[in-house]
């Protein structure tokens, strides 16, 4: 039987998840949608959760944790967009609820883990990792992108993908500048991570990474698959946001979620990873104003999330 999936929130991401569910996923279909405005089957997310087999949360960041908790209470697998919580305390409540339940039902939408370029980087042996350079540029920050959101909503991707790529934990971080900002982080194994976050880079959406190992380096060849010669120039284009750049990752992530929901064994970023990204981001924020290095600590990882 095809898994009935409901999507909460029909903004940029929710609309894309709904589109993917309507034709690009095996073993599931879009059964319900919920949003406060526009055309959808439900206005109340809690009512929607009751009538589907699995849920995708793509509503505003501040609603994620409560809705994930509602899915856990209903025993429904959930793919929750990042961040898992608006604060580390909120995300921790989700971890605690899942640990109390004793089985994983939450996958967090850190889709870069499914991106072919990041997967190829992870599979490439360049010796012991020494440095990771990340670039994260958005064409233009939306109006609602305020305060520390470059850290809590954008840098969280590099926090997650760096932990995943390096299989290591972040222990220290320092921020310089605002937009663009440069964040340097250090890991428990001594790897240095540099990340540029530029929310108003104007020319397009551009994510890049290069891993420097003791035996070589590996860098992303993205963002393009083709090169053009036109109008007197050689080159390639950039998308204006992340949806086209990570289209394959979103499709693979949804397929993995559906397969995991059906088999009872979810893959991708766990609630623990979602908590870790938000907790690390939160501990980096004081360094925005002070410019001082911040020591990062996490509680012990609950047994449920050990491989
Ligand atoms: C957005 O929410 C995303 O998740 C994008 O991947 C990221 O590049 C962007 O900065 C965020 O605002």
mmCIF file of C-alpha atoms and ligand atoms in Angstrom:
data_model
loop_
_atom_site.group_PDB
_atom_site.id
_atom_site.type_symbol
_atom_site.label_atom_id
_atom_site.label_comp_id
_atom_site.label_asym_id
_atom_site.label_seq_id
_atom_site.Cartn_x
_atom_site.Cartn_y
_atom_site.Cartn_z
ATOM 1 C CA UNK A 1 0.000 0.000 0.000
ATOM 2 C CA UNK A 2 1.218 3.455 -0.867
ATOM 3 C CA UNK A 3 2.221 5.557 2.160
ATOM 4 C CA UNK A 4 -0.125 8.523 2.650
ATOM 5 C CA UNK A 5 2.066 11.576 3.261
ATOM 6 C CA UNK A 6 0.834 14.978 4.404
ATOM 7 C CA UNK A 7 2.806 18.230 4.027
ATOM 8 C CA UNK A 8 2.483 21.030 6.585
ATOM 9 C CA UNK A 9 3.402 24.455 5.186
ATOM 10 C CA UNK A 10 3.242 25.259 1.481
ATOM 11 C CA UNK A 11 5.954 27.899 1.161
ATOM 12 C CA UNK A 12 9.007 27.445 -1.085
ATOM 13 C CA UNK A 13 10.099 24.177 0.531
ATOM 14 C CA UNK A 14 6.674 22.713 1.314
ATOM 15 C CA UNK A 15 5.511 23.297 -2.266
ATOM 16 C CA UNK A 16 8.633 21.554 -3.554
ATOM 17 C CA UNK A 17 8.214 18.590 -1.191
ATOM 18 C CA UNK A 18 4.565 18.303 -2.319
ATOM 19 C CA UNK A 19 5.667 18.385 -5.958
ATOM 20 C CA UNK A 20 8.277 15.654 -5.357
ATOM 21 C CA UNK A 21 5.663 13.513 -3.575
ATOM 22 C CA UNK A 22 3.357 13.813 -6.568
ATOM 23 C CA UNK A 23 5.555 11.961 -9.026
ATOM 24 C CA UNK A 24 9.148 11.455 -7.994
ATOM 25 C CA UNK A 25 8.800 9.074 -5.050
ATOM 26 C CA UNK A 26 8.253 5.329 -4.960
ATOM 27 C CA UNK A 27 5.854 3.832 -2.416
ATOM 28 C CA UNK A 28 4.134 7.041 -1.308
ATOM 29 C CA UNK A 29 1.795 9.732 -2.481
ATOM 30 C CA UNK A 30 0.713 13.198 -1.426
ATOM 31 C CA UNK A 31 -2.457 12.577 0.600
ATOM 32 C CA UNK A 32 -2.972 15.914 2.400
ATOM 33 C CA UNK A 33 -1.642 19.449 2.656
ATOM 34 C CA UNK A 34 -2.006 22.028 5.386
ATOM 35 C CA UNK A 35 -1.445 25.766 5.347
ATOM 36 C CA UNK A 36 -3.159 28.787 6.944
ATOM 37 C CA UNK A 37 -3.803 30.276 3.479
ATOM 38 C CA UNK A 38 -4.457 29.096 -0.067
ATOM 39 C CA UNK A 39 -5.673 25.802 -1.466
ATOM 40 C CA UNK A 40 -5.042 22.808 0.761
ATOM 41 C CA UNK A 41 -6.949 19.937 2.375
ATOM 42 C CA UNK A 42 -6.439 21.094 5.989
ATOM 43 C CA UNK A 43 -6.047 24.292 7.990
ATOM 44 C CA UNK A 44 -5.265 22.528 11.281
ATOM 45 C CA UNK A 45 -1.962 20.585 11.230
ATOM 46 C CA UNK A 46 -3.039 18.382 14.156
ATOM 47 C CA UNK A 47 -6.117 17.194 12.265
ATOM 48 C CA UNK A 48 -3.937 16.501 9.244
ATOM 49 C CA UNK A 49 -1.434 14.459 11.285
ATOM 50 C CA UNK A 50 -4.297 12.165 12.400
ATOM 51 C CA UNK A 51 -5.338 11.166 8.861
ATOM 52 C CA UNK A 52 -1.965 10.423 7.205
ATOM 53 C CA UNK A 53 0.705 7.728 7.609
ATOM 54 C CA UNK A 54 3.684 10.108 7.556
ATOM 55 C CA UNK A 55 4.275 13.855 7.766
ATOM 56 C CA UNK A 56 6.553 16.464 6.195
ATOM 57 C CA UNK A 57 6.960 19.666 8.247
ATOM 58 C CA UNK A 58 7.848 22.703 6.141
ATOM 59 C CA UNK A 59 6.107 25.455 8.114
ATOM 60 C CA UNK A 60 8.075 28.377 9.686
ATOM 61 C CA UNK A 61 11.076 27.464 11.867
ATOM 62 C CA UNK A 62 9.336 28.417 15.136
ATOM 63 C CA UNK A 63 6.647 25.742 14.609
ATOM 64 C CA UNK A 64 8.956 22.792 13.843
ATOM 65 C CA UNK A 65 9.561 21.367 17.309
ATOM 66 C CA UNK A 66 5.917 21.424 18.472
ATOM 67 C CA UNK A 67 4.733 19.791 15.253
ATOM 68 C CA UNK A 68 7.480 17.145 15.441
ATOM 69 C CA UNK A 69 6.348 16.432 19.022
ATOM 70 C CA UNK A 70 2.764 16.048 17.792
ATOM 71 C CA UNK A 71 3.953 13.527 15.168
ATOM 72 C CA UNK A 72 5.840 11.574 17.839
ATOM 73 C CA UNK A 73 2.759 11.568 20.079
ATOM 74 C CA UNK A 74 0.718 10.189 17.151
ATOM 75 C CA UNK A 75 3.431 7.605 16.311
ATOM 76 C CA UNK A 76 3.855 9.020 12.779
ATOM 77 C CA UNK A 77 7.226 9.158 10.961
ATOM 78 C CA UNK A 78 8.137 12.760 10.179
ATOM 79 C CA UNK A 79 10.542 14.521 7.849
ATOM 80 C CA UNK A 80 11.029 17.857 9.594
ATOM 81 C CA UNK A 81 12.651 20.713 7.679
ATOM 82 C CA UNK A 82 15.710 22.211 9.320
ATOM 83 C CA UNK A 83 16.129 23.599 11.911
ATOM 84 C CA UNK A 84 14.558 21.003 14.234
ATOM 85 C CA UNK A 85 13.799 23.774 16.736
ATOM 86 C CA UNK A 86 14.005 27.534 16.898
ATOM 87 C CA UNK A 87 16.127 27.002 20.020
ATOM 88 C CA UNK A 88 18.296 24.164 21.300
ATOM 89 C CA UNK A 89 15.892 23.681 24.223
ATOM 90 C CA UNK A 90 13.002 23.118 21.797
ATOM 91 C CA UNK A 91 15.019 20.664 19.691
ATOM 92 C CA UNK A 92 16.078 18.833 22.859
ATOM 93 C CA UNK A 93 12.412 18.272 23.768
ATOM 94 C CA UNK A 94 12.039 16.382 20.491
ATOM 95 C CA UNK A 95 15.120 14.258 21.271
ATOM 96 C CA UNK A 96 13.772 13.500 24.758
ATOM 97 C CA UNK A 97 10.339 12.531 23.406
ATOM 98 C CA UNK A 98 11.875 10.238 20.785
ATOM 99 C CA UNK A 99 14.198 8.638 23.341
ATOM 100 C CA UNK A 100 11.182 8.061 25.624
ATOM 101 C CA UNK A 101 9.382 6.412 22.700
ATOM 102 C CA UNK A 102 12.431 4.192 22.137
ATOM 103 C CA UNK A 103 12.426 4.272 18.317
ATOM 104 C CA UNK A 104 13.397 6.765 15.622
ATOM 105 C CA UNK A 105 10.502 8.492 13.897
ATOM 106 C CA UNK A 106 12.142 11.837 13.128
ATOM 107 C CA UNK A 107 14.328 12.614 10.114
ATOM 108 C CA UNK A 108 15.595 16.196 9.833
ATOM 109 C CA UNK A 109 15.750 17.803 6.380
ATOM 110 C CA UNK A 110 19.497 18.338 6.148
ATOM 111 C CA UNK A 111 19.259 17.401 2.477
ATOM 112 C CA UNK A 112 22.910 18.015 1.641
ATOM 113 C CA UNK A 113 23.624 14.524 3.045
ATOM 114 C CA UNK A 114 21.817 13.222 -0.084
ATOM 115 C CA UNK A 115 23.532 15.543 -2.587
ATOM 116 C CA UNK A 116 25.616 13.596 -5.158
ATOM 117 C CA UNK A 117 28.500 16.097 -4.887
ATOM 118 C CA UNK A 118 28.747 15.864 -1.080
ATOM 119 C CA UNK A 119 28.367 12.059 -1.271
ATOM 120 C CA UNK A 120 31.247 11.888 -3.787
ATOM 121 C CA UNK A 121 33.375 14.089 -1.519
ATOM 122 C CA UNK A 122 32.662 11.830 1.448
ATOM 123 C CA UNK A 123 33.594 8.735 -0.584
ATOM 124 C CA UNK A 124 36.907 10.254 -1.762
ATOM 125 C CA UNK A 125 40.008 9.282 0.219
ATOM 126 C CA UNK A 126 42.272 12.311 0.626
ATOM 127 C CA UNK A 127 43.976 11.048 3.754
ATOM 128 C CA UNK A 128 43.436 12.402 7.225
ATOM 129 C CA UNK A 129 41.258 15.553 6.997
ATOM 130 C CA UNK A 130 43.077 18.773 7.911
ATOM 131 C CA UNK A 131 40.880 21.612 6.608
ATOM 132 C CA UNK A 132 37.368 22.027 5.237
ATOM 133 C CA UNK A 133 36.496 25.196 3.292
ATOM 134 C CA UNK A 134 32.804 25.975 2.850
ATOM 135 C CA UNK A 135 31.136 28.717 0.846
ATOM 136 C CA UNK A 136 27.415 29.401 1.300
ATOM 137 C CA UNK A 137 26.077 32.294 -0.758
ATOM 138 C CA UNK A 138 22.443 33.281 -1.256
ATOM 139 C CA UNK A 139 21.448 35.802 -3.931
ATOM 140 C CA UNK A 140 19.302 37.870 -1.577
ATOM 141 C CA UNK A 141 18.080 37.428 1.993
ATOM 142 C CA UNK A 142 14.273 37.593 2.318
ATOM 143 C CA UNK A 143 12.724 40.420 4.422
ATOM 144 C CA UNK A 144 11.954 38.039 7.282
ATOM 145 C CA UNK A 145 15.588 36.976 7.512
ATOM 146 C CA UNK A 146 16.504 38.839 10.685
ATOM 147 C CA UNK A 147 18.825 38.717 13.682
ATOM 148 C CA UNK A 148 21.020 35.655 13.904
ATOM 149 C CA UNK A 149 19.214 33.776 11.097
ATOM 150 C CA UNK A 150 22.365 33.599 8.923
ATOM 151 C CA UNK A 151 23.607 31.325 11.708
ATOM 152 C CA UNK A 152 20.402 29.562 12.855
ATOM 153 C CA UNK A 153 18.901 29.095 9.374
ATOM 154 C CA UNK A 154 21.867 29.056 6.951
ATOM 155 C CA UNK A 155 25.127 28.180 8.729
ATOM 156 C CA UNK A 156 23.293 25.221 10.329
ATOM 157 C CA UNK A 157 23.735 23.469 6.949
ATOM 158 C CA UNK A 158 27.530 23.759 7.193
ATOM 159 C CA UNK A 159 27.434 22.722 10.837
ATOM 160 C CA UNK A 160 25.527 19.590 9.866
ATOM 161 C CA UNK A 161 27.413 18.745 6.679
ATOM 162 C CA UNK A 162 30.811 19.335 8.331
ATOM 163 C CA UNK A 163 29.928 16.961 11.214
ATOM 164 C CA UNK A 164 28.704 14.396 8.666
ATOM 165 C CA UNK A 165 31.587 14.748 6.169
ATOM 166 C CA UNK A 166 34.268 14.635 8.820
ATOM 167 C CA UNK A 167 32.521 12.277 11.232
ATOM 168 C CA UNK A 168 33.746 14.595 13.943
ATOM 169 C CA UNK A 169 32.316 17.014 16.513
ATOM 170 C CA UNK A 170 32.673 20.811 16.577
ATOM 171 C CA UNK A 171 34.349 22.106 19.727
ATOM 172 C CA UNK A 172 35.145 25.773 19.067
ATOM 173 C CA UNK A 173 33.903 28.553 16.757
ATOM 174 C CA UNK A 174 34.591 32.173 15.988
ATOM 175 C CA UNK A 175 32.670 34.683 13.823
ATOM 176 C CA UNK A 176 34.048 37.694 11.954
ATOM 177 C CA UNK A 177 31.857 40.169 10.011
ATOM 178 C CA UNK A 178 28.108 40.209 9.334
ATOM 179 C CA UNK A 179 27.244 39.826 5.640
ATOM 180 C CA UNK A 180 29.425 38.273 4.438
ATOM 181 C CA UNK A 181 30.493 36.639 7.651
ATOM 182 C CA UNK A 182 33.363 34.271 8.116
ATOM 183 C CA UNK A 183 32.973 31.507 10.661
ATOM 184 C CA UNK A 184 35.936 29.407 11.688
ATOM 185 C CA UNK A 185 35.304 26.221 13.609
ATOM 186 C CA UNK A 186 37.534 23.562 15.065
ATOM 187 C CA UNK A 187 36.733 19.910 15.656
ATOM 188 C CA UNK A 188 37.565 17.434 18.396
ATOM 189 C CA UNK A 189 40.069 15.724 16.050
ATOM 190 C CA UNK A 190 41.727 19.081 15.268
ATOM 191 C CA UNK A 191 40.266 19.791 11.798
ATOM 192 C CA UNK A 192 39.859 23.482 10.892
ATOM 193 C CA UNK A 193 36.641 24.530 9.122
ATOM 194 C CA UNK A 194 36.246 27.881 7.373
ATOM 195 C CA UNK A 195 32.774 28.947 6.252
ATOM 196 C CA UNK A 196 31.718 32.050 4.371
ATOM 197 C CA UNK A 197 28.014 32.843 4.764
ATOM 198 C CA UNK A 198 26.938 35.627 2.407
ATOM 199 C CA UNK A 199 23.191 36.219 2.315
ATOM 200 C CA UNK A 200 23.192 38.984 -0.309
ATOM 201 C CA UNK A 201 25.776 37.817 -2.808
ATOM 202 C CA UNK A 202 23.583 39.153 -5.666
ATOM 203 C CA UNK A 203 24.863 36.958 -8.524
ATOM 204 C CA UNK A 204 23.028 33.753 -7.547
ATOM 205 C CA UNK A 205 22.887 30.783 -5.193
ATOM 206 C CA UNK A 206 26.263 29.178 -4.725
ATOM 207 C CA UNK A 207 27.333 26.438 -2.339
ATOM 208 C CA UNK A 208 30.867 25.125 -2.520
ATOM 209 C CA UNK A 209 33.143 22.942 -0.415
ATOM 210 C CA UNK A 210 36.724 21.785 -0.529
ATOM 211 C CA UNK A 211 38.214 19.219 1.814
ATOM 212 C CA UNK A 212 41.961 19.332 2.325
ATOM 213 C CA UNK A 213 43.443 16.059 3.510
ATOM 214 C CA UNK A 214 47.009 15.009 4.316
ATOM 215 C CA UNK A 215 47.139 13.023 1.032
ATOM 216 C CA UNK A 216 45.186 15.275 -1.340
ATOM 217 C CA UNK A 217 42.157 17.501 -1.722
ATOM 218 C CA UNK A 218 38.642 17.080 -3.051
ATOM 219 C CA UNK A 219 36.441 19.978 -4.140
ATOM 220 C CA UNK A 220 32.948 20.201 -5.529
ATOM 221 C CA UNK A 221 32.672 20.683 -9.289
ATOM 222 C CA UNK A 222 29.126 22.022 -8.853
ATOM 223 C CA UNK A 223 27.134 24.207 -9.510
ATOM 224 C CA UNK A 224 27.034 23.168 -13.126
ATOM 225 C CA UNK A 225 26.699 20.154 -15.393
ATOM 226 C CA UNK A 226 27.145 22.049 -18.642
ATOM 227 C CA UNK A 227 29.333 24.866 -19.887
ATOM 228 C CA UNK A 228 28.088 27.388 -22.408
ATOM 229 C CA UNK A 229 29.637 29.605 -25.065
ATOM 230 C CA UNK A 230 27.294 32.479 -25.820
ATOM 231 C CA UNK A 231 27.090 36.247 -26.135
ATOM 232 C CA UNK A 232 30.880 36.451 -26.318
ATOM 233 C CA UNK A 233 31.395 34.555 -23.070
ATOM 234 C CA UNK A 234 32.251 31.072 -21.809
ATOM 235 C CA UNK A 235 30.611 29.920 -18.610
ATOM 236 C CA UNK A 236 27.673 28.516 -16.703
ATOM 237 C CA UNK A 237 24.681 29.885 -14.867
ATOM 238 C CA UNK A 238 23.737 29.946 -11.202
ATOM 239 C CA UNK A 239 20.246 29.246 -9.853
ATOM 240 C CA UNK A 240 18.692 32.032 -7.790
ATOM 241 C CA UNK A 241 17.922 29.783 -4.822
ATOM 242 C CA UNK A 242 18.660 26.374 -3.342
ATOM 243 C CA UNK A 243 15.750 24.430 -4.834
ATOM 244 C CA UNK A 244 17.295 23.842 -8.302
ATOM 245 C CA UNK A 245 20.806 23.396 -6.863
ATOM 246 C CA UNK A 246 19.693 20.669 -4.470
ATOM 247 C CA UNK A 247 16.850 19.177 -6.580
ATOM 248 C CA UNK A 248 18.477 15.741 -6.702
ATOM 249 C CA UNK A 249 19.192 15.843 -2.985
ATOM 250 C CA UNK A 250 15.569 16.706 -2.158
ATOM 251 C CA UNK A 251 14.311 13.853 -4.338
ATOM 252 C CA UNK A 252 16.765 11.354 -2.830
ATOM 253 C CA UNK A 253 15.992 12.595 0.681
ATOM 254 C CA UNK A 254 12.236 12.086 0.183
ATOM 255 C CA UNK A 255 12.774 8.620 -1.294
ATOM 256 C CA UNK A 256 14.974 7.704 1.679
ATOM 257 C CA UNK A 257 12.376 9.065 4.102
ATOM 258 C CA UNK A 258 9.569 7.072 2.491
ATOM 259 C CA UNK A 259 11.683 3.893 2.409
ATOM 260 C CA UNK A 260 12.659 4.441 6.054
ATOM 261 C CA UNK A 261 9.091 5.175 7.148
ATOM 262 C CA UNK A 262 7.903 1.972 5.429
ATOM 263 C CA UNK A 263 10.678 -0.237 6.793
ATOM 264 C CA UNK A 264 10.779 1.340 10.244
ATOM 265 C CA UNK A 265 14.433 2.333 9.865
ATOM 266 C CA UNK A 266 14.993 5.993 9.034
ATOM 267 C CA UNK A 267 18.193 7.305 7.426
ATOM 268 C CA UNK A 268 19.536 10.860 7.082
ATOM 269 C CA UNK A 269 19.963 13.390 9.865
ATOM 270 C CA UNK A 270 18.408 12.195 13.114
ATOM 271 C CA UNK A 271 16.723 14.261 15.809
ATOM 272 C CA UNK A 272 20.083 14.146 17.599
ATOM 273 C CA UNK A 273 21.806 15.661 14.543
ATOM 274 C CA UNK A 274 19.042 18.265 14.321
ATOM 275 C CA UNK A 275 19.509 19.102 17.985
ATOM 276 C CA UNK A 276 23.311 19.232 17.608
ATOM 277 C CA UNK A 277 23.159 21.667 14.669
ATOM 278 C CA UNK A 278 20.836 24.031 16.517
ATOM 279 C CA UNK A 279 22.728 23.742 19.818
ATOM 280 C CA UNK A 280 26.045 24.488 18.094
ATOM 281 C CA UNK A 281 24.495 27.428 16.195
ATOM 282 C CA UNK A 282 23.100 28.818 19.443
ATOM 283 C CA UNK A 283 26.511 28.640 21.113
ATOM 284 C CA UNK A 284 28.134 30.414 18.142
ATOM 285 C CA UNK A 285 25.721 33.392 18.287
ATOM 286 C CA UNK A 286 27.368 35.277 21.203
ATOM 287 C CA UNK A 287 30.527 35.393 19.054
ATOM 288 C CA UNK A 288 28.655 37.482 16.459
ATOM 289 C CA UNK A 289 28.775 40.532 18.703
ATOM 290 C CA UNK A 290 31.993 39.851 20.594
ATOM 291 C CA UNK A 291 34.144 38.302 17.858
ATOM 292 C CA UNK A 292 35.568 36.087 20.591
ATOM 293 C CA UNK A 293 36.070 32.329 20.211
ATOM 294 C CA UNK A 294 33.187 30.305 21.646
ATOM 295 C CA UNK A 295 33.683 26.900 23.246
ATOM 296 C CA UNK A 296 31.043 24.447 22.030
ATOM 297 C CA UNK A 297 29.728 21.620 24.171
ATOM 298 C CA UNK A 298 27.015 19.019 23.662
ATOM 299 C CA UNK A 299 25.448 16.606 26.151
ATOM 300 C CA UNK A 300 26.184 12.884 25.807
ATOM 301 C CA UNK A 301 24.543 11.369 22.730
ATOM 302 C CA UNK A 302 21.594 9.158 23.783
ATOM 303 C CA UNK A 303 22.015 5.431 23.045
ATOM 304 C CA UNK A 304 19.119 5.513 20.542
ATOM 305 C CA UNK A 305 21.329 7.470 18.110
ATOM 306 C CA UNK A 306 24.422 5.277 18.284
ATOM 307 C CA UNK A 307 24.982 3.591 14.918
HETATM 308 C C1 LIG B 1 17.253 28.151 3.513
HETATM 309 O O1 LIG B 1 16.312 27.973 4.531
HETATM 310 C C2 LIG B 1 17.889 26.854 3.192
HETATM 311 O O2 LIG B 1 17.730 25.865 3.835
HETATM 312 C C3 LIG B 1 18.917 26.945 2.132
HETATM 313 O O3 LIG B 1 19.448 25.686 1.834
HETATM 314 C C4 LIG B 1 19.984 27.891 2.591
HETATM 315 O O4 LIG B 1 20.964 28.026 1.595
HETATM 316 C C5 LIG B 1 19.407 29.251 2.911
HETATM 317 O O5 LIG B 1 20.421 30.102 3.353
HETATM 318 C C6 LIG B 1 18.344 29.106 3.991
HETATM 319 O O6 LIG B 1 17.781 30.349 4.284
#
